[in-house]
Amino acid sequence: LSQFLHRKKQIVSVVNPLSVKRFIQMKLAKVKTDKSDAKAICEYGLINEVPLYNALTEVQSECLQLFRLMDSFLKKRTATKNKLHLEEVLGIPSKWVYRSLKR
């Protein structure tokens, strides 16, 4: 969203959500609605100096996407290895499931 808005020439700031959450909690608000949260986020931006967003270059964006894809593949590989190990330990693994997981 920040990349899109930045390309559309909108002023954008990206802030750690935990900072905003703690700010809202410090106000001890009893009501928690989307409207009250929006007001609190606006107040946070007015009170605090929020940094302007610097858009990623095309190369940075592509590297980030590739890194996330690689991370996803690694997680799937680990899950598959764990499933394969589980099938081996269970005793009588289905030959079809075992072959499929091996591939």
C-alpha atoms as an extended CHARMM CRD file, in Angstrom:
* protein
*
       103  EXT
         1         1  LEU       CA              0.0000000000        0.0000000000        0.0000000000  PROA      1               0.0000000000
         2         2  SER       CA              2.8010000000        2.3920000000        0.8770000000  PROA      2               0.0000000000
         3         3  GLN       CA              4.5120000000        1.7470000000       -2.4730000000  PROA      3               0.0000000000
         4         4  PHE       CA              1.2400000000        2.3450000000       -4.3350000000  PROA      4               0.0000000000
         5         5  LEU       CA              0.4550000000        5.5670000000       -2.4800000000  PROA      5               0.0000000000
         6         6  HSD       CA              4.0120000000        6.8280000000       -2.9280000000  PROA      6               0.0000000000
         7         7  ARG       CA              3.7660000000        6.2650000000       -6.7040000000  PROA      7               0.0000000000
         8         8  LYS       CA              0.4850000000        8.2390000000       -6.6880000000  PROA      8               0.0000000000
         9         9  LYS       CA              2.4020000000       11.1770000000       -5.1280000000  PROA      9               0.0000000000
        10        10  GLN       CA              0.6900000000       10.8490000000       -1.7440000000  PROA      10              0.0000000000
        11        11  ILE       CA              2.6070000000       11.6790000000        1.4160000000  PROA      11              0.0000000000
        12        12  VAL       CA              3.1360000000        8.4280000000        3.3050000000  PROA      12              0.0000000000
        13        13  SER       CA              4.7010000000        7.4660000000        6.6180000000  PROA      13              0.0000000000
        14        14  VAL       CA              5.2940000000        3.9270000000        7.7830000000  PROA      14              0.0000000000
        15        15  VAL       CA              5.4140000000        3.5820000000       11.5580000000  PROA      15              0.0000000000
        16        16  ASN       CA              5.9510000000        0.5860000000       13.7800000000  PROA      16              0.0000000000
        17        17  PRO       CA              2.4220000000       -0.5410000000       14.7340000000  PROA      17              0.0000000000
        18        18  LEU       CA              3.5810000000       -1.3700000000       18.2500000000  PROA      18              0.0000000000
        19        19  SER       CA              4.4740000000        2.3020000000       18.8210000000  PROA      19              0.0000000000
        20        20  VAL       CA              0.9770000000        3.3690000000       17.8140000000  PROA      20              0.0000000000
        21        21  LYS       CA             -0.5970000000        0.6040000000       19.8930000000  PROA      21              0.0000000000
        22        22  ARG       CA              1.3110000000        1.6790000000       23.0090000000  PROA      22              0.0000000000
        23        23  PHE       CA              0.3450000000        5.3070000000       22.3420000000  PROA      23              0.0000000000
        24        24  ILE       CA             -3.3280000000        4.3260000000       22.1980000000  PROA      24              0.0000000000
        25        25  GLN       CA             -2.9920000000        2.2160000000       25.3530000000  PROA      25              0.0000000000
        26        26  MET       CA             -1.4220000000        5.1380000000       27.2230000000  PROA      26              0.0000000000
        27        27  LYS       CA             -4.5350000000        7.1930000000       26.5320000000  PROA      27              0.0000000000
        28        28  LEU       CA             -6.5660000000        4.6220000000       28.5060000000  PROA      28              0.0000000000
        29        29  ALA       CA             -9.4280000000        4.7640000000       26.0510000000  PROA      29              0.0000000000
        30        30  LYS       CA            -12.3950000000        2.6780000000       27.1200000000  PROA      30              0.0000000000
        31        31  VAL       CA            -13.9560000000        2.5270000000       23.6660000000  PROA      31              0.0000000000
        32        32  LYS       CA            -12.1750000000        0.6100000000       20.9070000000  PROA      32              0.0000000000
        33        33  THR       CA            -13.7430000000        1.0730000000       17.4960000000  PROA      33              0.0000000000
        34        34  ASP       CA            -12.3190000000        1.6600000000       14.0320000000  PROA      34              0.0000000000
        35        35  LYS       CA            -13.3140000000        5.2990000000       14.2980000000  PROA      35              0.0000000000
        36        36  SER       CA            -11.6250000000        5.7950000000       17.6790000000  PROA      36              0.0000000000
        37        37  ASP       CA             -8.5100000000        3.9720000000       16.4320000000  PROA      37              0.0000000000
        38        38  ALA       CA             -8.3790000000        6.2000000000       13.3350000000  PROA      38              0.0000000000
        39        39  LYS       CA             -8.6060000000        9.3050000000       15.5150000000  PROA      39              0.0000000000
        40        40  ALA       CA             -5.8550000000        8.0180000000       17.8040000000  PROA      40              0.0000000000
        41        41  ILE       CA             -3.5900000000        7.1990000000       14.8340000000  PROA      41              0.0000000000
        42        42  CYS       CA             -4.1770000000       10.7160000000       13.4890000000  PROA      42              0.0000000000
        43        43  GLU       CA             -3.3480000000       12.1850000000       16.8890000000  PROA      43              0.0000000000
        44        44  TYR       CA             -0.1860000000       10.0560000000       17.0350000000  PROA      44              0.0000000000
        45        45  GLY       CA              0.9020000000       11.4750000000       13.6740000000  PROA      45              0.0000000000
        46        46  LEU       CA              0.2300000000       15.0350000000       14.7960000000  PROA      46              0.0000000000
        47        47  ILE       CA              2.0340000000       14.7210000000       18.1390000000  PROA      47              0.0000000000
        48        48  ASN       CA              5.0230000000       12.6400000000       17.0320000000  PROA      48              0.0000000000
        49        49  GLU       CA              7.5120000000       13.2890000000       14.2870000000  PROA      49              0.0000000000
        50        50  VAL       CA              6.8390000000       10.4780000000       11.8340000000  PROA      50              0.0000000000
        51        51  PRO       CA              9.4060000000        9.8220000000        9.0910000000  PROA      51              0.0000000000
        52        52  LEU       CA              8.3510000000       10.1250000000        5.4720000000  PROA      52              0.0000000000
        53        53  TYR       CA              8.3370000000        6.8820000000        3.5350000000  PROA      53              0.0000000000
        54        54  ASN       CA             11.1850000000        6.2360000000        1.1170000000  PROA      54              0.0000000000
        55        55  ALA       CA              9.9730000000        3.9560000000       -1.6480000000  PROA      55              0.0000000000
        56        56  LEU       CA             11.9700000000        0.8940000000       -2.5620000000  PROA      56              0.0000000000
        57        57  THR       CA             13.7500000000        0.8640000000       -5.8810000000  PROA      57              0.0000000000
        58        58  GLU       CA             12.6810000000       -1.7490000000       -8.4280000000  PROA      58              0.0000000000
        59        59  VAL       CA             15.7740000000       -3.8150000000       -7.6060000000  PROA      59              0.0000000000
        60        60  GLN       CA             15.1130000000       -3.6100000000       -3.8540000000  PROA      60              0.0000000000
        61        61  SER       CA             11.4740000000       -4.5480000000       -4.3750000000  PROA      61              0.0000000000
        62        62  GLU       CA             12.3770000000       -7.5360000000       -6.5310000000  PROA      62              0.0000000000
        63        63  CYS       CA             15.0160000000       -8.7030000000       -4.0310000000  PROA      63              0.0000000000
        64        64  LEU       CA             12.4640000000       -8.4730000000       -1.2210000000  PROA      64              0.0000000000
        65        65  GLN       CA              9.9260000000      -10.4860000000       -3.2200000000  PROA      65              0.0000000000
        66        66  LEU       CA             12.5620000000      -13.1290000000       -4.0570000000  PROA      66              0.0000000000
        67        67  PHE       CA             13.6260000000      -13.3470000000       -0.4240000000  PROA      67              0.0000000000
        68        68  ARG       CA             10.0120000000      -13.8430000000        0.6950000000  PROA      68              0.0000000000
        69        69  LEU       CA              9.4980000000      -16.5200000000       -1.9640000000  PROA      69              0.0000000000
        70        70  MET       CA             12.6780000000      -18.3250000000       -0.8810000000  PROA      70              0.0000000000
        71        71  ASP       CA             11.5630000000      -18.1420000000        2.7530000000  PROA      71              0.0000000000
        72        72  SER       CA              8.1920000000      -19.6190000000        1.7820000000  PROA      72              0.0000000000
        73        73  PHE       CA              9.8930000000      -22.4720000000       -0.0930000000  PROA      73              0.0000000000
        74        74  LEU       CA             12.1590000000      -23.2030000000        2.8650000000  PROA      74              0.0000000000
        75        75  LYS       CA              9.1780000000      -23.3800000000        5.2340000000  PROA      75              0.0000000000
        76        76  LYS       CA              7.3430000000      -25.7330000000        2.8640000000  PROA      76              0.0000000000
        77        77  ARG       CA             10.4710000000      -27.8920000000        2.5040000000  PROA      77              0.0000000000
        78        78  THR       CA             10.8130000000      -28.1470000000        6.2820000000  PROA      78              0.0000000000
        79        79  ALA       CA              7.1250000000      -29.0430000000        6.6420000000  PROA      79              0.0000000000
        80        80  THR       CA              7.4850000000      -31.7330000000        3.9670000000  PROA      80              0.0000000000
        81        81  LYS       CA             10.5940000000      -33.1830000000        5.6420000000  PROA      81              0.0000000000
        82        82  ASN       CA              8.7590000000      -33.2570000000        8.9770000000  PROA      82              0.0000000000
        83        83  LYS       CA              5.7650000000      -34.9870000000        7.3790000000  PROA      83              0.0000000000
        84        84  LEU       CA              8.0700000000      -37.5350000000        5.7060000000  PROA      84              0.0000000000
        85        85  HSD       CA              9.7800000000      -38.2380000000        9.0170000000  PROA      85              0.0000000000
        86        86  LEU       CA              6.4000000000      -38.6170000000       10.7210000000  PROA      86              0.0000000000
        87        87  GLU       CA              5.2690000000      -41.1160000000        8.0750000000  PROA      87              0.0000000000
        88        88  GLU       CA              8.4720000000      -43.1380000000        8.5960000000  PROA      88              0.0000000000
        89        89  VAL       CA              8.0950000000      -43.1500000000       12.3920000000  PROA      89              0.0000000000
        90        90  LEU       CA              4.4090000000      -44.1240000000       12.3650000000  PROA      90              0.0000000000
        91        91  GLY       CA              5.2690000000      -47.6400000000       11.3160000000  PROA      91              0.0000000000
        92        92  ILE       CA              3.4690000000      -48.5340000000        8.0900000000  PROA      92              0.0000000000
        93        93  PRO       CA              3.5520000000      -45.4990000000        5.8360000000  PROA      93              0.0000000000
        94        94  SER       CA              1.4420000000      -45.4700000000        2.7080000000  PROA      94              0.0000000000
        95        95  LYS       CA              3.7720000000      -46.1180000000       -0.2080000000  PROA      95              0.0000000000
        96        96  TRP       CA              1.8780000000      -43.5270000000       -2.2730000000  PROA      96              0.0000000000
        97        97  VAL       CA              2.1390000000      -40.8420000000        0.3850000000  PROA      97              0.0000000000
        98        98  TYR       CA              5.8100000000      -41.6860000000        1.0120000000  PROA      98              0.0000000000
        99        99  ARG       CA              6.6790000000      -41.5340000000       -2.7130000000  PROA      99              0.0000000000
       100       100  SER       CA              4.8070000000      -38.3010000000       -3.1650000000  PROA      100             0.0000000000
       101       101  LEU       CA              6.5550000000      -36.6780000000       -0.2290000000  PROA      101             0.0000000000
       102       102  LYS       CA              9.9440000000      -37.9220000000       -1.4600000000  PROA      102             0.0000000000
       103       103  ARG       CA              9.3510000000      -36.3210000000       -4.8690000000  PROA      103             0.0000000000
